[in-house]
Amino acid sequence: MAASHPPHSPHSSLPGAPGAEARTALLKRAARDAIDYLEGVNARPVAPSPEAVAALGALRGPLPPGPTSPEAVLHLLHEYGSPATMAQAGGRYFGYVIGGSVPAALAAAWLVSAWDQNAATFGASAVSVCVEEIALEWVRELLGLPEGTGGAVVTGATMANFTALAAARHALLARAGWDVESDGLFEAPEIRVVVGDEVHPSMVKALGLVGLGRKRVVRVPVDGQGRMRADALPHLDERTILCLQAGNVNTGAFDPAAAICPAARAAGAWIHVDGAFGLWAAASPEYRKWTKGFELADSWATDAHKWPNIGYDCGIALVREPDALRAAMSIRASYLERGEQREPSDYNPELSRRARGVELWAGLRSLGRSGMGEIVERTSSHARRFAAGLKAAGFQVLNEVAINQVLVSFGTPDRTLQTIARLQADGVCWCGSTEWQGHTAMRISVSSWATTTDDVDRSLAAMLRAAEE
Ligand SMILES: Cc1ncc(COP(=O)(O)O)c(C=O)c1O
């Protein structure tokens, strides 16, 4: 057995036939550590202590000249790594827009890691490709998007925006007789990009990555919630990419797609939607109203690691005309065998990739349509409970709490920032800060399936205590 070799033996911990029993013991140990971690995650401070972060020094040092036993490696990670995590798997983490991981997705991730598949091609992993395809279709249905829409499972919304924009760039330039994949953008016909003034920075980054420029955009004024003003749109035509947003990262507000999209479509513009979390509101009969009109777009970017709680990392790009995506992403090589089926490497920026579509399938299968809708409804109702409690205590809630996001000011910018710092140090919950249209605010994003009403009440009490001190 590998574990019985002395640690300095050059073969002591290398994988292979002699290690089967040791591997089983190691994986059982890893499962136990993971289960212990999750069982304790709600009882510990949400942010890691400064001491726990400092103790990560134990993982430093030069690469050892020889192997370390896998048990010792796992022990080091659990001993020093676990306490230094942010407890986002628990119910009281409200930073950024970060979901947890529903049990089926987490369990599937373990299995997928054991499978160790390369989801690049059907030939490399039929199971990954088939299961991902089913999951993509479920996502399309849940989001209420047109039949025939194609897609790619990527790492997150930044990459999903990038992927969809590459398809948009292809389609608009192909219509103008330009082959951008072959000839690049030098001397290409001009494309105009229109964004709202509260566009997410990842969208701007993605525009830079596809060569359309981070700054070379027309910014449309927005209202007090960050919604693009339909009355302030510039002229749109068949050389325009119009980027809409479904769910502002601060306020949760949606651009008025129903007012904008019919005319934008008629003008021939390519409409792209950054719906990193907001698009999932379509899964709830109660919240679906916010997503009306976005189905008229040409492409959409979203994240399953946000509201659907599929675990990191999992983003999705969807494109009404899959051929445009395929033209932008396809790859050929003599050694890449291909059949009749959809090859992910023809729709994704990556070739080799993990089979994250399987986790997506597992999470969605376990939730079903009603489960996804319930996450949207429950987290949004928790957000309203936060807002009501903070308002009742005399604090200003800066946004209309339409979905799961709350922005609160505790008074002056200094007082707000001090309150946030005290709250983060206190450890009952975790929220971050933001600037919203000239106001310093604390952001509460209720995105986890694991948050209970008791978590909200305990966190609210901690916020009010932090604001008093
Ligand atoms: C509206 C919006 N777009 C894009 C992103 C970026 O997503 P990711 O971090 O998955 O790349 C976010 C992240 O919060 C977001 O809220």
XYZ file of C-alpha atoms and ligand atoms in Angstrom:
485
model
C 0.000 0.000 0.000
C 1.266 3.431 -0.889
C 0.629 4.793 2.586
C 2.946 2.203 4.166
C 5.956 3.441 2.181
C 8.204 5.876 4.007
C 7.434 9.456 2.915
C 10.826 9.935 1.265
C 10.387 6.928 -1.038
C 10.183 8.229 -4.612
C 7.182 5.981 -5.312
C 5.440 6.231 -1.968
C 2.482 8.369 -3.027
C 2.343 8.099 -6.777
C -1.018 6.889 -8.091
C -1.184 3.408 -9.493
C -2.179 -0.171 -8.842
C -0.570 -0.507 -5.400
C -2.588 2.427 -4.065
C -6.163 1.236 -4.613
C -6.920 0.538 -0.954
C -5.111 3.630 0.200
C -7.047 5.673 -2.330
C -10.348 4.358 -1.022
C -9.343 5.270 2.524
C -8.206 8.692 1.353
C -11.473 9.433 -0.469
C -13.513 8.314 2.539
C -11.415 10.609 4.681
C -11.961 13.483 2.225
C -15.719 12.858 2.296
C -15.674 12.832 6.119
C -13.706 16.082 6.230
C -16.080 17.696 3.744
C -19.125 16.534 5.688
C -17.631 17.773 8.984
C -16.927 21.090 7.302
C -20.491 21.469 6.066
C -21.959 20.382 9.395
C -19.973 23.086 11.155
C -20.276 25.838 8.590
C -23.251 27.579 10.193
C -21.744 27.522 13.674
C -18.522 29.382 12.852
C -17.897 33.055 12.009
C -18.734 33.629 8.351
C -15.437 35.353 7.513
C -12.207 33.569 8.395
C -10.364 35.011 11.375
C -7.134 36.945 10.688
C -5.350 34.148 12.606
C -6.762 31.507 10.241
C -5.630 33.515 7.213
C -2.182 34.042 8.740
C -1.912 30.295 9.452
C -2.090 29.627 5.688
C 1.639 30.275 5.868
C 1.911 26.599 6.835
C 1.073 25.733 3.212
C 3.953 27.826 1.846
C 7.559 26.881 1.367
C 9.459 25.474 -1.567
C 8.050 22.509 -3.471
C 9.290 19.450 -1.569
C 11.965 17.543 -3.491
C 9.987 14.298 -3.140
C 6.410 13.149 -2.641
C 4.234 13.745 0.400
C 1.647 11.139 1.292
C -1.858 12.025 0.035
C -3.182 11.687 3.613
C -0.715 14.313 4.781
C -1.637 16.583 1.859
C -5.348 16.323 2.646
C -4.673 16.859 6.336
C -2.750 20.062 5.588
C -5.612 21.377 3.458
C -8.314 20.580 5.984
C -6.273 21.748 8.980
C -5.224 25.087 7.479
C -7.461 25.580 4.448
C -10.915 24.861 5.875
C -10.734 27.469 8.695
C -9.533 30.090 6.187
C -12.576 29.696 3.920
C -15.415 32.176 3.675
C -18.474 30.280 4.932
C -20.455 30.788 1.753
C -21.813 27.262 1.958
C -23.753 28.386 5.030
C -26.883 30.480 5.239
C -25.500 33.872 6.278
C -23.139 34.889 3.519
C -24.616 37.817 1.583
C -21.580 39.101 -0.341
C -21.384 39.774 -4.092
C -24.043 37.551 -5.736
C -22.855 34.173 -4.534
C -25.086 31.147 -4.252
C -24.354 27.976 -2.318
C -24.412 24.499 -3.748
C -27.556 22.375 -3.589
C -26.738 18.859 -2.336
C -27.308 17.106 -5.676
C -24.928 19.491 -7.465
C -22.274 19.085 -4.779
C -22.556 15.304 -4.797
C -22.440 15.295 -8.603
C -19.296 17.437 -8.479
C -17.614 14.763 -6.346
C -18.617 12.048 -8.786
C -17.574 14.140 -11.780
C -14.168 14.672 -10.182
C -13.821 10.910 -9.818
C -14.832 10.445 -13.460
C -12.176 13.002 -14.489
C -13.716 13.529 -17.908
C -12.587 15.909 -20.618
C -15.841 17.427 -21.891
C -14.244 18.748 -25.082
C -15.732 16.239 -27.499
C -18.235 13.384 -27.693
C -15.363 11.049 -28.510
C -13.538 12.038 -25.338
C -16.581 11.847 -23.061
C -19.985 10.878 -24.389
C -21.588 11.153 -20.958
C -20.382 14.724 -20.379
C -21.541 15.857 -23.794
C -24.977 14.195 -23.622
C -25.724 15.343 -20.092
C -24.559 18.905 -20.783
C -26.802 19.073 -23.829
C -29.835 18.034 -21.785
C -28.976 20.606 -19.103
C -28.618 23.377 -21.695
C -32.080 22.591 -23.012
C -33.518 22.692 -19.488
C -31.902 26.081 -18.937
C -33.394 27.370 -22.191
C -36.837 26.154 -21.124
C -36.539 27.562 -17.599
C -35.501 30.963 -18.927
C -38.331 30.976 -21.467
C -36.022 31.370 -24.466
C -36.782 30.436 -28.078
C -36.654 26.841 -29.248
C -33.552 26.051 -31.277
C -31.337 28.280 -29.140
C -27.856 26.831 -28.773
C -25.372 27.252 -26.003
C -22.163 26.650 -24.154
C -21.436 25.826 -20.539
C -18.514 28.005 -19.462
C -16.898 29.144 -16.221
C -19.063 32.159 -15.410
C -20.982 35.117 -16.746
C -17.829 36.965 -17.779
C -16.942 34.117 -20.125
C -20.594 33.718 -21.124
C -20.709 37.395 -22.119
C -17.462 36.913 -24.044
C -18.767 33.795 -25.794
C -22.066 35.386 -26.801
C -20.327 38.560 -27.979
C -18.038 36.497 -30.211
C -21.179 35.085 -31.850
C -22.665 38.580 -32.182
C -19.465 39.904 -33.727
C -19.439 37.036 -36.201
C -23.075 37.498 -37.225
C -22.971 41.261 -37.699
C -19.751 41.205 -39.684
C -20.804 38.190 -41.755
C -23.917 40.127 -42.759
C -21.591 42.925 -43.877
C -19.560 40.437 -45.945
C -16.629 40.258 -43.518
C -15.137 37.029 -42.155
C -13.908 38.135 -38.752
C -12.603 34.731 -37.676
C -10.291 34.621 -40.704
C -9.455 38.266 -41.169
C -9.700 39.774 -37.704
C -10.978 43.217 -36.923
C -8.365 45.365 -38.696
C -10.171 47.273 -41.478
C -13.421 45.449 -40.708
C -16.729 47.311 -41.079
C -17.483 49.262 -37.924
C -19.699 47.782 -35.219
C -21.338 50.044 -32.684
C -21.919 48.801 -29.151
C -24.639 50.274 -26.960
C -24.718 49.621 -23.200
C -26.573 51.030 -20.222
C -24.653 53.358 -17.946
C -24.841 50.758 -15.136
C -23.437 47.967 -17.314
C -21.602 45.297 -15.290
C -17.801 45.624 -15.595
C -17.544 42.010 -16.761
C -19.562 42.976 -19.831
C -17.140 45.811 -20.503
C -14.207 43.430 -20.027
C -15.778 40.942 -22.432
C -16.168 43.716 -25.032
C -12.452 44.390 -24.684
C -11.631 40.700 -25.083
C -13.533 40.398 -28.367
C -11.771 43.476 -29.713
C -14.780 45.774 -29.595
C -13.175 47.968 -26.978
C -13.918 48.669 -23.352
C -14.404 52.388 -23.961
C -15.633 52.433 -27.523
C -19.264 52.110 -26.462
C -22.324 54.347 -26.424
C -23.586 54.552 -22.856
C -27.322 55.062 -22.429
C -28.499 57.030 -19.358
C -30.242 55.029 -16.648
C -32.866 55.753 -14.010
C -32.408 55.691 -10.223
C -32.510 51.869 -10.167
C -29.920 51.513 -12.933
C -32.450 50.620 -15.644
C -31.585 51.727 -19.172
C -33.908 54.553 -20.218
C -35.817 53.369 -23.283
C -36.498 57.004 -24.255
C -32.753 57.766 -24.369
C -31.683 54.999 -26.778
C -29.546 56.086 -29.734
C -30.243 55.072 -33.328
C -29.945 51.287 -33.706
C -29.223 49.412 -36.912
C -27.904 46.116 -38.245
C -24.347 47.085 -37.234
C -25.282 47.593 -33.586
C -24.859 45.268 -30.617
C -27.255 46.398 -27.906
C -26.306 45.033 -24.474
C -29.162 44.834 -22.000
C -29.047 43.762 -18.378
C -31.426 41.480 -16.496
C -30.609 42.057 -12.835
C -28.321 44.897 -11.828
C -25.582 43.655 -9.495
C -26.453 46.356 -6.934
C -30.196 46.957 -7.158
C -31.376 43.805 -8.937
C -33.265 46.028 -11.447
C -34.034 44.892 -14.994
C -33.701 46.944 -18.159
C -37.148 47.491 -19.728
C -36.712 44.802 -22.372
C -40.367 44.734 -23.407
C -40.171 48.441 -24.271
C -36.797 48.194 -26.030
C -36.513 44.842 -27.800
C -39.288 44.935 -30.450
C -37.930 48.135 -32.037
C -34.301 47.037 -31.627
C -35.099 43.758 -33.395
C -36.947 45.558 -36.148
C -33.890 47.784 -36.643
C -31.731 44.668 -37.123
C -29.599 45.207 -34.020
C -28.133 42.197 -32.219
C -29.539 42.227 -28.688
C -27.392 40.635 -25.996
C -28.584 40.173 -22.422
C -26.289 40.001 -19.413
C -28.595 38.117 -17.074
C -25.988 36.683 -14.732
C -28.550 36.114 -12.000
C -31.712 38.049 -12.893
C -32.783 35.896 -15.837
C -33.573 33.035 -13.435
C -36.539 35.060 -12.167
C -38.256 33.555 -15.223
C -38.493 30.257 -13.307
C -40.977 31.747 -10.832
C -44.573 32.491 -11.831
C -44.481 35.372 -9.332
C -41.237 36.986 -10.543
C -41.391 36.109 -14.253
C -42.832 39.549 -15.011
C -39.352 41.092 -14.635
C -37.947 39.042 -17.502
C -40.643 39.942 -20.028
C -39.183 40.956 -23.383
C -35.711 39.461 -22.839
C -36.756 36.405 -24.843
C -36.662 38.651 -27.922
C -32.884 38.963 -27.677
C -30.299 37.177 -29.825
C -27.982 36.047 -27.034
C -27.967 35.682 -23.266
C -25.341 35.164 -20.578
C -26.141 33.725 -17.188
C -24.640 31.929 -14.213
C -25.755 28.705 -12.612
C -23.359 29.330 -9.707
C -25.471 32.328 -8.653
C -29.240 31.909 -8.144
C -29.564 28.228 -9.154
C -26.960 27.268 -6.495
C -25.090 24.838 -8.705
C -21.698 25.505 -7.104
C -18.585 27.022 -8.631
C -17.958 27.357 -11.451
C -20.798 27.296 -13.945
C -21.779 29.970 -16.476
C -23.956 29.592 -19.561
C -23.970 31.380 -22.920
C -27.064 30.981 -25.096
C -27.416 32.101 -28.695
C -30.622 32.172 -30.743
C -28.713 31.258 -33.931
C -26.371 28.453 -32.855
C -24.636 28.667 -36.226
C -23.258 32.084 -35.307
C -21.799 30.639 -32.097
C -20.414 27.673 -33.964
C -18.815 29.902 -36.582
C -17.115 31.911 -33.841
C -15.903 28.956 -31.766
C -15.408 25.915 -33.982
C -12.067 24.166 -34.067
C -10.668 21.514 -36.379
C -7.703 19.225 -35.981
C -6.798 15.988 -37.680
C -6.766 14.171 -34.348
C -10.173 15.479 -33.191
C -12.626 12.822 -34.271
C -16.134 14.061 -34.899
C -19.485 12.526 -35.595
C -22.948 13.871 -36.218
C -23.572 15.029 -32.668
C -22.980 18.453 -31.116
C -19.339 18.881 -30.145
C -18.861 21.284 -27.209
C -15.506 22.379 -28.608
C -17.414 23.911 -31.536
C -19.451 26.125 -29.211
C -17.053 26.877 -26.353
C -13.962 29.027 -26.126
C -12.100 26.114 -24.500
C -11.110 22.754 -25.900
C -10.266 20.753 -22.756
C -12.736 21.492 -19.954
C -14.293 19.907 -16.919
C -17.727 18.367 -17.183
C -19.478 21.111 -15.231
C -22.594 20.512 -17.335
C -23.120 17.336 -15.308
C -23.344 19.304 -12.066
C -25.732 21.671 -13.815
C -27.882 18.718 -14.873
C -27.840 17.240 -11.358
C -28.734 20.507 -9.615
C -31.562 21.310 -12.013
C -32.870 17.748 -11.964
C -33.047 17.815 -8.174
C -34.706 21.235 -8.045
C -37.118 20.857 -10.914
C -38.906 23.919 -12.202
C -40.721 24.491 -8.917
C -37.535 24.184 -6.860
C -35.767 26.808 -8.960
C -38.799 29.073 -8.671
C -38.839 28.505 -4.920
C -35.217 29.634 -4.551
C -36.078 32.842 -6.420
C -39.167 33.429 -4.285
C -37.625 32.524 -0.929
C -34.441 34.561 -1.342
C -36.434 37.557 -2.622
C -38.792 37.325 0.342
C -35.735 37.214 2.661
C -34.450 40.360 0.933
C -37.757 42.119 1.637
C -37.547 41.015 5.287
C -34.064 42.578 5.544
C -35.297 45.781 3.913
C -38.329 46.034 6.184
C -36.225 45.470 9.330
C -33.625 48.034 8.318
C -36.260 50.613 7.373
C -38.121 50.025 10.648
C -34.861 50.792 12.481
C -34.652 54.117 10.631
C -32.079 53.277 7.958
C -32.427 54.213 4.317
C -32.937 51.407 1.791
C -31.692 52.860 -1.487
C -33.278 50.457 -3.964
C -36.717 49.159 -4.804
C -36.336 45.611 -3.508
C -37.776 43.816 -6.518
C -35.771 40.600 -6.202
C -32.937 39.435 -3.922
C -30.757 42.554 -3.630
C -30.872 45.214 -0.886
C -28.804 48.399 -0.677
C -28.793 50.150 2.682
C -27.165 53.315 3.929
C -26.475 53.672 7.642
C -26.059 57.455 7.355
C -22.811 59.123 6.320
C -20.374 57.178 4.108
C -18.034 56.791 7.108
C -20.758 55.439 9.342
C -21.869 53.004 6.643
C -18.321 51.744 6.075
C -17.659 51.451 9.815
C -20.892 49.496 10.240
C -19.861 47.102 7.469
C -16.384 46.641 8.995
C -17.902 45.868 12.428
C -20.417 43.477 10.882
C -17.717 41.602 8.978
C -15.546 41.335 12.112
C -18.510 40.210 14.234
C -18.892 37.114 12.054
C -22.629 36.393 12.339
C -23.008 37.238 8.646
C -21.034 38.854 5.835
C -22.001 41.767 3.563
C -19.853 43.993 1.370
C -19.912 47.669 0.462
C -20.693 49.474 -2.760
C -21.197 52.904 -4.255
C -24.633 53.431 -5.709
C -25.211 56.621 -7.718
C -23.272 58.791 -5.265
C -24.250 56.930 -2.087
C -22.060 54.618 -0.051
C -24.082 51.549 0.775
C -23.986 48.047 2.179
C -25.087 45.371 -0.285
C -27.126 42.406 0.867
C -27.471 39.721 -1.778
C -29.613 36.815 -0.637
C -28.606 34.178 -3.153
C -28.254 30.933 -1.225
C -30.773 28.115 -1.050
C -29.466 27.521 2.498
C -30.595 30.849 4.017
C -33.461 30.470 6.482
C -35.737 33.043 8.108
C -33.780 32.475 11.315
C -30.536 33.318 9.426
C -32.157 36.550 8.246
C -33.299 37.504 11.739
C -29.937 36.730 13.343
C -28.160 38.681 10.604
C -30.535 41.619 10.870
C -29.937 41.794 14.625
C -26.156 41.746 13.974
C -26.517 44.576 11.427
C -28.489 46.718 13.852
C -25.917 46.050 16.608
C -23.062 46.963 14.249
C -24.835 50.186 13.272
C -25.299 51.218 16.923
C -21.742 50.794 18.183
C -24.948 41.355 -13.924
C -23.667 40.584 -13.802
N -22.955 40.280 -14.899
C -21.819 39.590 -14.848
C -21.294 39.162 -13.648
C -19.990 38.402 -13.635
O -20.210 37.066 -13.352
P -19.003 36.028 -13.124
O -18.363 36.462 -11.848
O -19.676 34.702 -13.017
O -18.082 36.101 -14.271
C -21.980 39.453 -12.475
C -21.442 39.037 -11.176
O -21.996 39.307 -10.135
C -23.207 40.163 -12.555
O -23.931 40.439 -11.459
